[in-house]
XYZ file of C-alpha atoms in Angstrom:
714
model
C 10.653 15.914 33.671
C 10.687 12.356 34.984
C 8.790 10.029 32.715
C 7.890 6.854 34.590
C 7.559 3.484 32.916
C 4.832 1.012 33.804
C 7.343 -1.204 35.635
C 8.137 1.702 37.995
C 4.498 2.108 39.032
C 2.915 -1.305 39.646
C 0.326 0.050 42.109
C -3.144 -1.517 41.762
C -5.737 1.219 41.454
C -7.986 -0.449 44.027
C -5.521 0.529 46.755
C -6.166 4.221 46.009
C -9.988 4.008 46.072
C -12.471 4.507 48.894
C -15.011 1.748 49.694
C -17.734 3.540 47.665
C -15.350 3.967 44.757
C -14.350 0.297 44.886
C -18.007 -0.665 44.509
C -18.231 1.403 41.330
C -14.848 0.046 40.228
C -16.325 -3.452 40.077
C -18.863 -2.127 37.573
C -16.025 -0.491 35.613
C -14.140 -3.785 35.345
C -17.180 -5.861 34.426
C -18.540 -3.192 32.047
C -21.833 -3.220 33.959
C -23.161 0.152 32.917
C -26.788 -0.802 33.689
C -26.007 -1.118 37.397
C -24.567 2.394 37.427
C -27.460 3.903 35.465
C -30.174 2.294 37.597
C -28.632 2.470 41.059
C -26.188 5.327 41.108
C -27.466 8.902 41.298
C -24.693 11.286 40.355
C -25.995 14.824 40.615
C -24.816 16.491 43.833
C -24.390 13.223 45.736
C -20.907 12.029 44.839
C -17.340 13.181 44.542
C -15.855 14.177 41.210
C -13.847 10.959 41.108
C -16.844 8.779 41.945
C -18.898 10.446 39.232
C -16.177 9.957 36.603
C -15.752 6.301 37.590
C -19.481 5.909 36.936
C -19.051 7.509 33.498
C -16.187 5.097 32.778
C -18.331 2.072 33.741
C -21.087 3.167 31.346
C -18.548 3.910 28.585
C -17.054 0.422 28.990
C -20.510 -1.088 28.518
C -20.788 0.652 25.141
C -23.735 2.877 26.143
C -22.370 6.110 24.738
C -25.553 8.174 24.964
C -26.059 7.209 28.600
C -22.448 8.111 29.356
C -22.972 11.534 27.780
C -26.035 12.139 29.980
C -23.998 11.295 33.057
C -21.254 13.667 31.926
C -23.852 16.460 31.671
C -24.449 16.073 35.431
C -20.815 16.745 36.326
C -20.131 20.093 38.025
C -18.941 22.987 35.905
C -15.861 23.501 38.039
C -13.609 20.447 38.099
C -10.022 20.125 39.237
C -7.369 20.067 36.468
C -6.896 16.285 36.501
C -10.608 15.543 36.552
C -11.302 18.131 33.847
C -8.730 16.332 31.687
C -10.443 13.031 32.486
C -13.866 14.443 31.536
C -12.496 15.773 28.212
C -10.902 12.392 27.481
C -14.200 10.570 28.095
C -16.069 13.049 25.904
C -13.500 12.640 23.114
C -13.831 8.841 23.303
C -17.623 9.171 23.164
C -17.377 11.545 20.189
C -15.293 8.991 18.304
C -18.009 6.383 18.837
C -20.988 8.663 18.212
C -20.861 10.164 14.707
C -23.345 12.941 15.584
C -20.887 14.502 18.069
C -18.407 17.085 16.830
C -15.348 18.275 18.743
C -14.067 21.820 18.516
C -10.328 22.502 18.514
C -10.613 23.778 22.091
C -12.256 20.533 23.237
C -9.705 18.249 21.541
C -6.896 16.997 23.754
C -3.305 17.843 22.914
C -0.415 15.550 23.699
C 1.443 18.217 25.701
C -1.485 18.321 28.159
C -0.596 14.778 29.219
C 2.973 15.651 30.206
C 2.246 16.557 33.882
C 0.734 13.095 34.455
C 3.648 11.212 32.884
C 5.714 11.400 36.086
C 2.874 10.704 38.506
C 2.906 7.589 40.683
C -0.724 8.012 41.705
C -2.751 5.101 40.227
C -5.841 7.261 39.588
C -3.772 9.841 37.708
C -2.232 6.979 35.699
C -5.784 5.863 34.871
C -6.586 9.380 33.645
C -3.383 9.367 31.595
C -4.284 6.000 30.037
C -7.806 7.167 29.111
C -6.388 10.388 27.623
C -3.870 8.353 25.591
C -6.738 6.200 24.328
C -8.730 9.317 23.347
C -5.776 10.843 21.518
C -5.084 7.534 19.773
C -8.664 7.384 18.493
C -8.323 10.919 17.108
C -5.100 10.020 15.300
C -6.805 6.904 13.974
C -9.641 8.991 12.555
C -7.015 11.043 10.680
C -5.352 7.829 9.371
C -2.200 8.552 11.411
C -1.615 4.900 12.241
C 1.881 5.076 13.723
C 0.881 7.789 16.205
C -2.354 5.932 17.070
C -0.508 2.663 17.659
C 2.060 4.340 19.942
C -0.681 5.931 22.053
C -2.759 2.732 22.276
C 0.306 0.765 23.378
C 1.142 3.425 25.991
C -2.452 3.260 27.264
C -2.245 -0.537 27.509
C 1.041 -0.309 29.452
C -0.453 2.132 31.972
C -3.600 0.029 32.372
C -1.476 -3.055 32.965
C 0.613 -1.202 35.569
C -2.413 -0.175 37.676
C -4.095 -3.573 37.236
C -7.077 -2.206 35.278
C -8.080 -5.286 33.308
C -11.020 -3.771 31.426
C -8.936 -0.765 30.380
C -6.170 -3.090 29.214
C -8.679 -5.086 27.140
C -10.038 -1.914 25.510
C -6.533 -0.653 24.633
C -5.479 -4.069 23.309
C -8.594 -4.237 21.135
C -7.900 -0.838 19.586
C -4.240 -1.776 19.048
C -5.251 -5.040 17.382
C -7.700 -3.272 15.077
C -4.993 -0.871 13.854
C -2.577 -3.747 13.193
C -5.338 -5.596 11.307
C -6.041 -2.569 9.105
C -2.324 -2.375 8.327
C -2.189 -6.048 7.313
C -0.204 -7.192 10.389
C -2.405 -10.197 11.067
C -0.233 -12.053 13.596
C 0.347 -8.976 15.759
C -3.327 -8.008 15.478
C -4.547 -11.412 16.587
C -2.067 -11.567 19.483
C -3.576 -8.332 20.829
C -7.164 -9.342 20.124
C -6.796 -12.796 21.685
C -5.359 -11.297 24.886
C -8.286 -8.858 24.986
C -10.675 -11.768 24.389
C -9.219 -13.778 27.293
C -9.712 -10.791 29.636
C -13.314 -10.114 28.600
C -14.261 -13.782 28.806
C -13.509 -13.593 32.522
C -15.137 -10.175 33.040
C -18.073 -9.861 30.615
C -19.202 -12.345 27.966
C -20.999 -9.663 25.924
C -17.799 -7.708 25.512
C -16.035 -10.938 24.536
C -18.536 -11.300 21.682
C -17.512 -7.840 20.460
C -13.865 -8.958 20.360
C -14.871 -12.039 18.350
C -16.277 -9.568 15.817
C -12.888 -7.824 15.638
C -11.059 -11.147 15.195
C -13.356 -12.039 12.308
C -12.933 -8.563 10.818
C -9.130 -8.867 11.071
C -9.268 -12.128 9.119
C -11.467 -10.416 6.529
C -8.974 -7.542 6.266
C -6.214 -10.100 5.666
C -8.123 -11.650 2.765
C -9.184 -14.847 4.560
C -12.865 -14.493 3.764
C -13.979 -18.095 4.321
C -12.515 -18.344 7.835
C -13.750 -14.827 8.665
C -17.288 -15.743 7.559
C -17.441 -18.677 9.990
C -16.291 -16.592 12.972
C -18.535 -13.627 12.116
C -21.556 -15.897 11.693
C -21.101 -17.252 15.230
C -20.431 -13.754 16.569
C -23.661 -12.502 14.981
C -25.662 -15.358 16.488
C -24.551 -14.131 19.919
C -24.556 -10.337 19.601
C -27.203 -9.788 16.865
C -25.280 -6.660 15.881
C -25.996 -5.150 12.454
C -22.334 -4.162 12.283
C -21.344 -7.811 12.686
C -23.942 -8.956 10.140
C -22.607 -6.483 7.578
C -19.043 -7.744 8.148
C -20.355 -11.321 7.772
C -21.924 -10.432 4.404
C -18.656 -8.865 3.232
C -16.768 -12.005 4.302
C -19.168 -14.227 2.329
C -18.681 -12.008 -0.728
C -14.912 -12.187 -0.244
C -15.165 -15.992 -0.161
C -17.339 -15.938 -3.336
C -20.163 -17.664 -1.389
C -22.759 -15.869 -3.473
C -25.860 -17.832 -2.421
C -25.134 -17.513 1.305
C -24.239 -13.832 0.937
C -27.453 -13.152 -0.971
C -29.540 -14.991 1.619
C -28.028 -13.155 4.604
C -28.166 -9.748 2.904
C -31.721 -10.365 1.682
C -32.944 -11.285 5.168
C -31.200 -8.238 6.628
C -32.758 -5.978 3.979
C -36.308 -7.221 4.744
C -35.754 -6.593 8.449
C -34.305 -3.123 7.862
C -37.082 -2.103 5.470
C -39.740 -3.316 7.923
C -38.178 -1.298 10.725
C -38.000 1.831 8.600
C -41.621 1.351 7.465
C -42.809 1.054 11.076
C -40.958 4.234 12.022
C -42.544 6.175 9.182
C -46.018 4.790 9.995
C -45.590 5.936 13.594
C -44.849 9.459 12.304
C -41.429 9.282 13.907
C -38.480 11.246 12.648
C -37.250 10.323 9.191
C -35.405 7.014 9.718
C -31.711 6.665 9.018
C -31.691 4.551 5.852
C -27.925 4.153 5.625
C -28.034 0.413 6.459
C -30.806 -0.144 3.926
C -28.740 1.608 1.271
C -25.636 -0.468 2.055
C -27.588 -3.732 1.938
C -29.026 -2.836 -1.467
C -25.517 -2.038 -2.627
C -24.227 -5.389 -1.349
C -27.025 -7.299 -3.101
C -26.219 -5.458 -6.331
C -22.523 -6.306 -5.899
C -23.373 -9.969 -5.374
C -25.534 -10.083 -8.527
C -22.966 -8.310 -10.695
C -19.895 -10.176 -9.460
C -21.576 -13.559 -9.649
C -22.526 -12.831 -13.255
C -19.038 -11.637 -14.157
C -17.456 -14.691 -12.547
C -19.788 -17.146 -14.308
C -19.368 -17.142 -18.102
C -22.597 -19.175 -18.445
C -24.778 -16.551 -16.764
C -27.016 -14.265 -18.761
C -25.355 -10.862 -18.840
C -28.566 -8.998 -19.640
C -30.500 -10.643 -16.782
C -27.629 -10.116 -14.318
C -27.206 -6.516 -15.381
C -30.939 -5.870 -14.934
C -30.882 -7.369 -11.437
C -27.821 -5.412 -10.373
C -29.166 -2.201 -11.909
C -32.444 -2.642 -10.051
C -30.597 -2.832 -6.726
C -28.460 0.151 -7.727
C -31.456 2.335 -8.498
C -33.163 1.343 -5.257
C -30.006 2.322 -3.392
C -29.813 5.645 -5.250
C -33.470 6.288 -4.443
C -32.639 5.864 -0.752
C -30.072 8.635 -1.216
C -32.727 10.815 -2.858
C -31.224 10.457 -6.315
C -32.834 9.782 -9.663
C -33.964 6.307 -10.589
C -33.607 6.764 -14.342
C -31.056 4.046 -15.311
C -29.831 6.245 -18.167
C -28.756 9.018 -15.747
C -27.817 7.281 -12.501
C -26.953 9.469 -9.532
C -23.432 8.057 -9.379
C -22.433 10.463 -12.172
C -22.716 13.269 -9.609
C -20.049 11.626 -7.477
C -17.565 9.905 -9.772
C -15.774 13.171 -10.526
C -15.179 13.637 -6.811
C -12.996 10.529 -6.767
C -10.174 12.536 -8.352
C -10.336 15.257 -5.689
C -10.953 12.920 -2.766
C -7.863 13.450 -0.584
C -9.002 12.794 2.979
C -10.983 10.183 4.829
C -14.636 11.014 4.217
C -17.441 10.710 6.667
C -20.318 8.332 6.103
C -22.681 11.236 5.665
C -25.064 11.946 2.861
C -22.517 13.722 0.719
C -24.426 17.021 0.896
C -21.257 18.993 1.532
C -19.729 17.821 -1.743
C -17.566 15.278 0.046
C -17.979 11.778 -1.344
C -18.899 9.284 1.366
C -18.008 5.615 1.735
C -21.521 4.565 0.732
C -21.362 6.710 -2.390
C -17.978 5.265 -3.350
C -19.436 1.777 -3.106
C -22.403 2.843 -5.238
C -19.946 4.085 -7.856
C -18.220 0.714 -7.650
C -21.506 -1.100 -8.191
C -22.410 1.032 -11.220
C -18.954 0.360 -12.655
C -19.561 -3.383 -12.294
C -22.772 -2.987 -14.263
C -21.037 -0.776 -16.838
C -18.267 -3.360 -17.294
C -20.731 -5.575 -19.210
C -20.977 -3.087 -22.082
C -18.046 -0.661 -21.663
C -15.292 -2.587 -19.849
C -12.401 -0.254 -20.731
C -14.192 2.795 -19.311
C -15.256 0.831 -16.229
C -11.659 -0.248 -15.648
C -10.561 3.392 -15.403
C -13.291 4.027 -12.832
C -12.232 1.023 -10.762
C -8.663 2.357 -10.722
C -9.944 5.646 -9.300
C -11.932 3.782 -6.658
C -8.789 1.807 -5.736
C -6.851 5.052 -5.289
C -9.520 6.345 -2.910
C -9.372 3.162 -0.840
C -5.575 3.420 -0.859
C -5.810 6.889 0.668
C -8.288 5.551 3.215
C -5.772 2.766 4.057
C -8.320 0.005 3.366
C -6.113 -2.620 1.691
C -8.740 -5.315 1.188
C -11.101 -2.914 -0.586
C -8.242 -1.459 -2.620
C -7.245 -4.952 -3.780
C -10.878 -5.740 -4.613
C -11.101 -2.625 -6.810
C -7.774 -3.437 -8.524
C -9.026 -6.954 -9.289
C -12.253 -5.536 -10.686
C -10.233 -3.166 -12.871
C -8.124 -6.096 -14.101
C -11.245 -8.149 -14.821
C -12.703 -5.293 -16.855
C -9.417 -4.877 -18.748
C -9.451 -8.556 -19.660
C -13.011 -8.231 -20.943
C -11.712 -5.396 -23.131
C -8.828 -7.660 -24.233
C -6.284 -5.294 -22.650
C -4.032 -7.913 -21.079
C -1.089 -5.647 -20.355
C -3.205 -3.151 -18.402
C -4.907 -6.038 -16.563
C -1.509 -7.341 -15.495
C -0.571 -3.876 -14.271
C -3.636 -3.719 -11.993
C -2.969 -7.192 -10.614
C 0.639 -6.185 -9.994
C -0.520 -3.161 -7.975
C -2.901 -5.399 -6.029
C -0.092 -7.887 -5.370
C 2.155 -5.144 -4.020
C -0.549 -4.110 -1.541
C -1.117 -7.728 -0.488
C 2.612 -8.315 0.058
C 3.143 -5.036 1.915
C 0.170 -5.712 4.218
C 1.120 -9.353 4.841
C -2.029 -10.737 3.164
C -0.340 -13.990 2.261
C -3.364 -15.978 1.125
C -4.552 -13.151 -1.091
C -1.044 -12.650 -2.474
C -0.918 -16.323 -3.454
C -4.203 -16.045 -5.351
C -3.003 -12.929 -7.161
C 0.280 -14.603 -8.166
C -1.655 -17.524 -9.647
C -3.863 -15.170 -11.662
C -0.879 -13.181 -12.907
C 1.016 -16.249 -14.031
C -2.016 -17.316 -16.054
C -1.734 -14.112 -18.070
C 1.753 -15.037 -19.310
C 0.038 -17.234 -21.881
C -0.945 -14.130 -23.833
C 1.197 -12.290 -26.392
C 4.981 -12.040 -26.756
C 5.573 -12.168 -23.015
C 5.227 -15.947 -23.016
C 8.819 -16.079 -24.323
C 9.956 -14.728 -20.937
C 8.127 -17.239 -18.751
C 10.375 -18.111 -15.800
C 9.237 -19.688 -12.555
C 8.864 -16.990 -9.935
C 8.893 -14.001 -12.321
C 6.014 -12.553 -14.295
C 6.826 -10.523 -17.446
C 4.670 -7.401 -17.500
C 5.771 -5.671 -20.724
C 8.365 -6.176 -23.437
C 10.913 -3.349 -23.404
C 13.261 -4.389 -26.197
C 13.230 -7.145 -28.770
C 16.051 -7.059 -31.301
C 17.339 -10.204 -32.901
C 18.939 -12.564 -30.418
C 18.345 -10.447 -27.338
C 15.060 -9.462 -25.670
C 14.309 -7.552 -22.467
C 11.084 -7.415 -20.457
C 10.018 -5.611 -17.308
C 8.796 -8.209 -14.824
C 7.469 -8.725 -11.314
C 8.875 -11.027 -8.655
C 5.763 -13.003 -7.742
C 7.081 -13.699 -4.235
C 7.521 -10.155 -2.977
C 5.962 -8.057 -5.754
C 9.093 -6.056 -6.545
C 9.878 -5.004 -10.107
C 12.653 -6.793 -11.996
C 14.046 -7.069 -15.518
C 14.240 -10.341 -17.490
C 16.924 -10.651 -20.179
C 16.563 -13.473 -22.711
C 19.554 -14.288 -24.917
C 18.897 -16.584 -27.872
C 21.910 -18.866 -28.437
C 22.297 -20.069 -32.051
C 23.014 -23.725 -32.571
C 26.632 -23.105 -33.565
C 27.431 -21.395 -30.246
C 29.641 -23.484 -28.011
C 27.590 -24.523 -24.991
C 30.656 -24.157 -22.774
C 30.983 -20.512 -23.865
C 27.389 -19.861 -22.817
C 27.974 -21.557 -19.469
C 31.136 -19.543 -18.910
C 29.368 -16.293 -19.747
C 26.532 -17.220 -17.423
C 28.938 -17.986 -14.578
C 30.659 -14.652 -15.138
C 27.349 -12.795 -15.148
C 26.359 -14.619 -11.971
C 29.585 -13.345 -10.447
C 28.303 -9.834 -11.107
C 25.670 -10.675 -8.506
C 28.430 -10.459 -5.933
C 29.551 -7.133 -7.356
C 26.109 -5.684 -8.068
C 25.580 -2.521 -6.077
C 29.018 -3.113 -4.587
C 29.650 -0.613 -7.356
C 26.679 1.612 -8.299
C 27.355 1.095 -12.019
C 26.526 -2.634 -11.922
C 23.034 -4.099 -11.459
C 22.157 -6.756 -8.923
C 21.672 -10.149 -10.622
C 18.812 -12.123 -9.025
C 18.552 -15.254 -11.167
C 20.302 -16.851 -14.152
C 19.798 -20.010 -16.177
C 20.642 -21.595 -19.538
C 17.547 -23.416 -20.757
C 17.848 -26.066 -23.458
C 15.201 -26.438 -26.133
C 14.205 -29.346 -28.352
C 15.561 -27.507 -31.416
C 19.111 -26.450 -32.162
C 18.609 -23.253 -30.194
C 18.655 -22.703 -26.470
C 18.217 -19.552 -24.437
C 20.010 -17.932 -21.548
C 17.860 -16.121 -18.984
C 19.104 -13.442 -16.631
C 16.960 -11.593 -14.071
C 18.298 -8.337 -12.655
C 16.894 -5.658 -10.417
C 14.692 -3.152 -12.212
C 16.624 -0.002 -13.122
C 14.342 2.999 -13.541
C 15.653 6.043 -15.348
C 16.643 7.323 -18.785
C 18.808 5.638 -21.400
C 22.164 7.332 -21.841
C 21.386 7.873 -25.550
C 18.449 10.084 -24.497
C 20.210 11.603 -21.502
C 23.067 12.877 -23.687
C 20.646 14.842 -25.882
C 19.243 16.796 -22.930
C 22.475 18.732 -22.403
C 24.817 18.041 -25.337
C 28.282 19.464 -24.922
C 28.167 19.273 -21.099
C 31.768 18.177 -20.614
C 31.738 17.809 -16.818
C 28.581 15.656 -16.826
C 29.978 13.455 -19.614
C 33.331 13.004 -17.880
C 31.672 12.059 -14.579
C 29.414 9.424 -16.214
C 32.253 7.847 -18.210
C 34.487 7.840 -15.128
C 31.832 5.893 -13.162
C 31.321 3.432 -16.030
C 35.098 2.941 -16.357
C 35.323 2.022 -12.673
C 32.500 -0.511 -13.072
C 34.121 -2.067 -16.157
C 37.429 -2.396 -14.316
C 35.659 -4.585 -11.756
C 34.365 -6.765 -14.597
C 37.871 -7.006 -16.070
C 39.089 -8.150 -12.661
C 36.768 -11.211 -12.843
C 37.754 -12.039 -16.417
C 35.064 -10.238 -18.448
C 37.459 -8.157 -20.524
C 35.193 -7.458 -23.504
C 32.154 -5.517 -22.253
C 31.615 -3.411 -25.397
C 29.798 -0.552 -23.594
C 27.530 1.759 -25.556
C 25.129 4.573 -24.733
C 22.251 2.213 -25.563
C 23.004 -0.253 -22.762
C 23.484 2.278 -19.959
C 20.627 3.654 -17.856
C 20.908 6.914 -15.908
C 19.056 6.539 -12.614
C 17.586 9.356 -10.559
C 20.532 11.168 -9.031
C 22.384 10.935 -12.372
C 23.943 7.572 -11.505
C 24.880 5.464 -14.600
C 24.150 1.711 -14.490
C 24.800 -1.033 -17.051
C 21.185 -1.940 -17.722
C 21.610 -4.199 -20.780
C 24.279 -6.866 -20.213
C 23.925 -8.543 -23.614
C 27.134 -7.089 -25.165
C 29.290 -8.604 -22.408
C 31.434 -11.452 -23.745
C 32.358 -14.651 -21.942
C 35.580 -14.590 -19.896
C 38.640 -14.944 -22.091
C 36.828 -13.733 -25.199
C 38.549 -10.684 -26.664
C 37.302 -7.870 -28.875
C 39.302 -6.071 -31.540
C 38.268 -2.779 -29.972
C 39.269 -2.299 -26.301
C 36.588 -1.249 -23.809
C 38.309 2.099 -23.133
C 37.921 2.986 -26.811
C 34.168 2.321 -26.590
C 34.045 4.570 -23.522
C 36.077 7.328 -25.199
C 33.766 7.154 -28.233
C 30.738 7.760 -25.964
C 32.423 10.752 -24.341
C 33.469 12.304 -27.663
C 29.900 11.889 -28.959
C 28.639 13.651 -25.850
C 31.163 16.508 -26.070
C 30.594 17.073 -29.764
C 26.819 16.857 -29.589
C 26.739 13.570 -31.487
C 29.325 14.244 -34.197
C 31.454 11.269 -33.109
C 35.183 10.701 -32.817
C 37.272 11.707 -35.855
C 39.348 9.247 -37.804
C 42.473 11.179 -36.918
C 43.446 12.079 -33.395
C 41.433 14.816 -31.689
C 44.595 16.594 -30.612
C 45.517 17.266 -34.222
C 42.090 18.788 -34.900
C 42.157 21.067 -31.870
C 45.713 22.170 -32.569
C 44.582 23.378 -35.983
C 46.414 20.921 -38.217
C 43.204 20.105 -40.056
C 40.785 22.480 -41.736
C 37.972 24.057 -39.725
C 35.037 21.623 -39.841
C 31.787 20.607 -38.134
C 33.599 19.214 -35.131
C 35.157 22.593 -34.363
C 31.743 24.190 -34.932
C 30.317 21.966 -32.169
C 33.106 22.521 -29.646
C 35.168 25.676 -29.137
C 38.714 25.592 -27.843
C 37.513 27.081 -24.528
C 34.899 24.395 -23.929
C 37.280 21.475 -23.492
C 40.366 21.317 -21.328
C 43.372 20.606 -23.592
C 44.446 17.921 -21.125
C 41.150 16.080 -21.685
C 41.635 16.376 -25.453
C 45.108 14.884 -25.052
C 43.755 12.035 -22.892
C 41.020 11.153 -25.399
C 43.522 11.358 -28.247
C 45.819 8.907 -26.413
C 42.947 6.473 -25.846
C 41.613 6.650 -29.396
C 45.074 6.349 -30.928
C 46.052 2.869 -29.704
C 48.840 2.318 -32.249
C 52.159 1.198 -30.882
C 51.093 0.833 -27.242
C 49.118 -1.485 -25.010
C 45.535 -0.287 -24.352
C 44.948 1.816 -21.278
C 42.979 -0.075 -18.603
C 39.508 1.173 -17.646
C 40.707 1.753 -14.097
C 43.567 3.956 -15.273
C 41.209 5.814 -17.603
C 38.830 6.465 -14.678
C 41.683 7.816 -12.555
C 42.781 10.139 -15.371
C 39.220 11.392 -15.924
C 38.899 12.285 -12.242
C 41.141 15.297 -12.942
C 38.487 16.845 -15.191
C 35.340 16.205 -13.072
């Protein structure tokens, strides 16, 4: 099937419309739904195409309910293309109107669009573009962002090809919103600004809606102060409660507590007055969702301001926040007893929450966004008296927001967890939460937020033994090993958030500084070899740092190797000859590379080798390596043979005499023969190990030669 590109079409849709249809098309482009509703009678007086163009004009104006009424007047029997168009418009309306539910039969499928993909007819390309938009919105609702982005971009390309400016602006806006949610601020704003320029020429009201999205994209990228300014001006023009709520969130993000409290308080009074009037008029029970969210925001403001200000009265702040919490719970129909808040009904659901929830009332057992935020507020209040328990709750909230792909809210929850951990004097766990937040900020391109997180993390280095590992650009998270002159810590690269390992070597005063420099240069050379051979780590940074005393320290930062130490790995399957031979062969090859650059005394041991996933051995601890030219009385191949014999014998170690003599029966039966039977080990391997361990009267075998010999037994 031919699949045309937009450049192959380039036929303005106006050329395919009748004079009556062109009149409606002007309303489509300018999003003038009122003109269609007041002056255009659909039922029985217009063609299918004219009726659907009227629906599109009303949809573009944002009047979803009116568009649905017009769709009800369409004939039952429509042609295939127009039936597809009607279903697309209904699916778009259902995405915007939460009360509408689509059945599986009503939902469009991508294969239904295939017949239109090769059409050159501009109207059919319009139908295709609207169907792509509808499908994209459905994928977006299911958090399938790649699929949604592809469909939105295809819709924009088709709209551009038929010269439908309003359709292009709608598709660009949706594309920009997805990029903003994914932390791609520059791409998001490029799309949103193009949409803004189109709507400014066609319809100023729609341009105001795009300003809201630009402000929201800045908020999603962690730039709360700038977002607050844009959203304030957008609210002054559109008076939208959605924009006001985003403005409040931006003020909270910017820590502008007084302004946030004032805006939220004014909004709450207005919302409560409206709800009161509705109840007095005996109208249907008002939707109190906005009232609930505003109470939650005011509680958040009170709690966070108190936690951020050490001079504030905790008891007074907690009382204020708790009062807002209980009012919000009352709106949900929950209990107001502060000892048994309604949030306890929902917090357990955080563990099971695996899909994007609706913003319903939670009656189905599914925890809603509003309920999650109420949990978050209660946790803030709880963090005054039980910070460690609150921190665990915040971590669960962060995981929910992670699954919902809401990076800004996930980072907020991680920061709250870290703050609670610090109140509980659990610095290591606080650092862990900030590290997770930093990774999200880096992955989503939230540069300003990432910078703030780095600064906070570096402050924590002042605590505990990790201060010994302080290096510019790397944050020690936990000490892994500390034995004498050598210490190792897991760390985070504060630029990109990736995990690393910091090695600190204490150099006694009697150590020749030139030897340290030579060793450092040799270890830096490993950087060129690292991952050129899988047995060597990648070196990221190295430095010899002088101190005011006789001692100085050498720092080495390598990539983080995750796995199991060889000492532990060997105990899992002791006596596994093939596994042991393969590991020692790989290590021998890596050591030969080090010998080639002059590091001839590596002194390998099972304690400085890590087995990665996939059973790949890597030299994790480089401290035993000697400077180039420095020799060791025991050749490296002997160290390697010792490891292999320990593995084969289940930890009994190499005998003082040659192994060959033991296996040939010259010595009495002993524990070594109990551990290994004659059938378990190839006699050729026994001979090879005997030759390596018995170095008398010959030059040591090179690691490379040893690796080649071991290959026979893999």
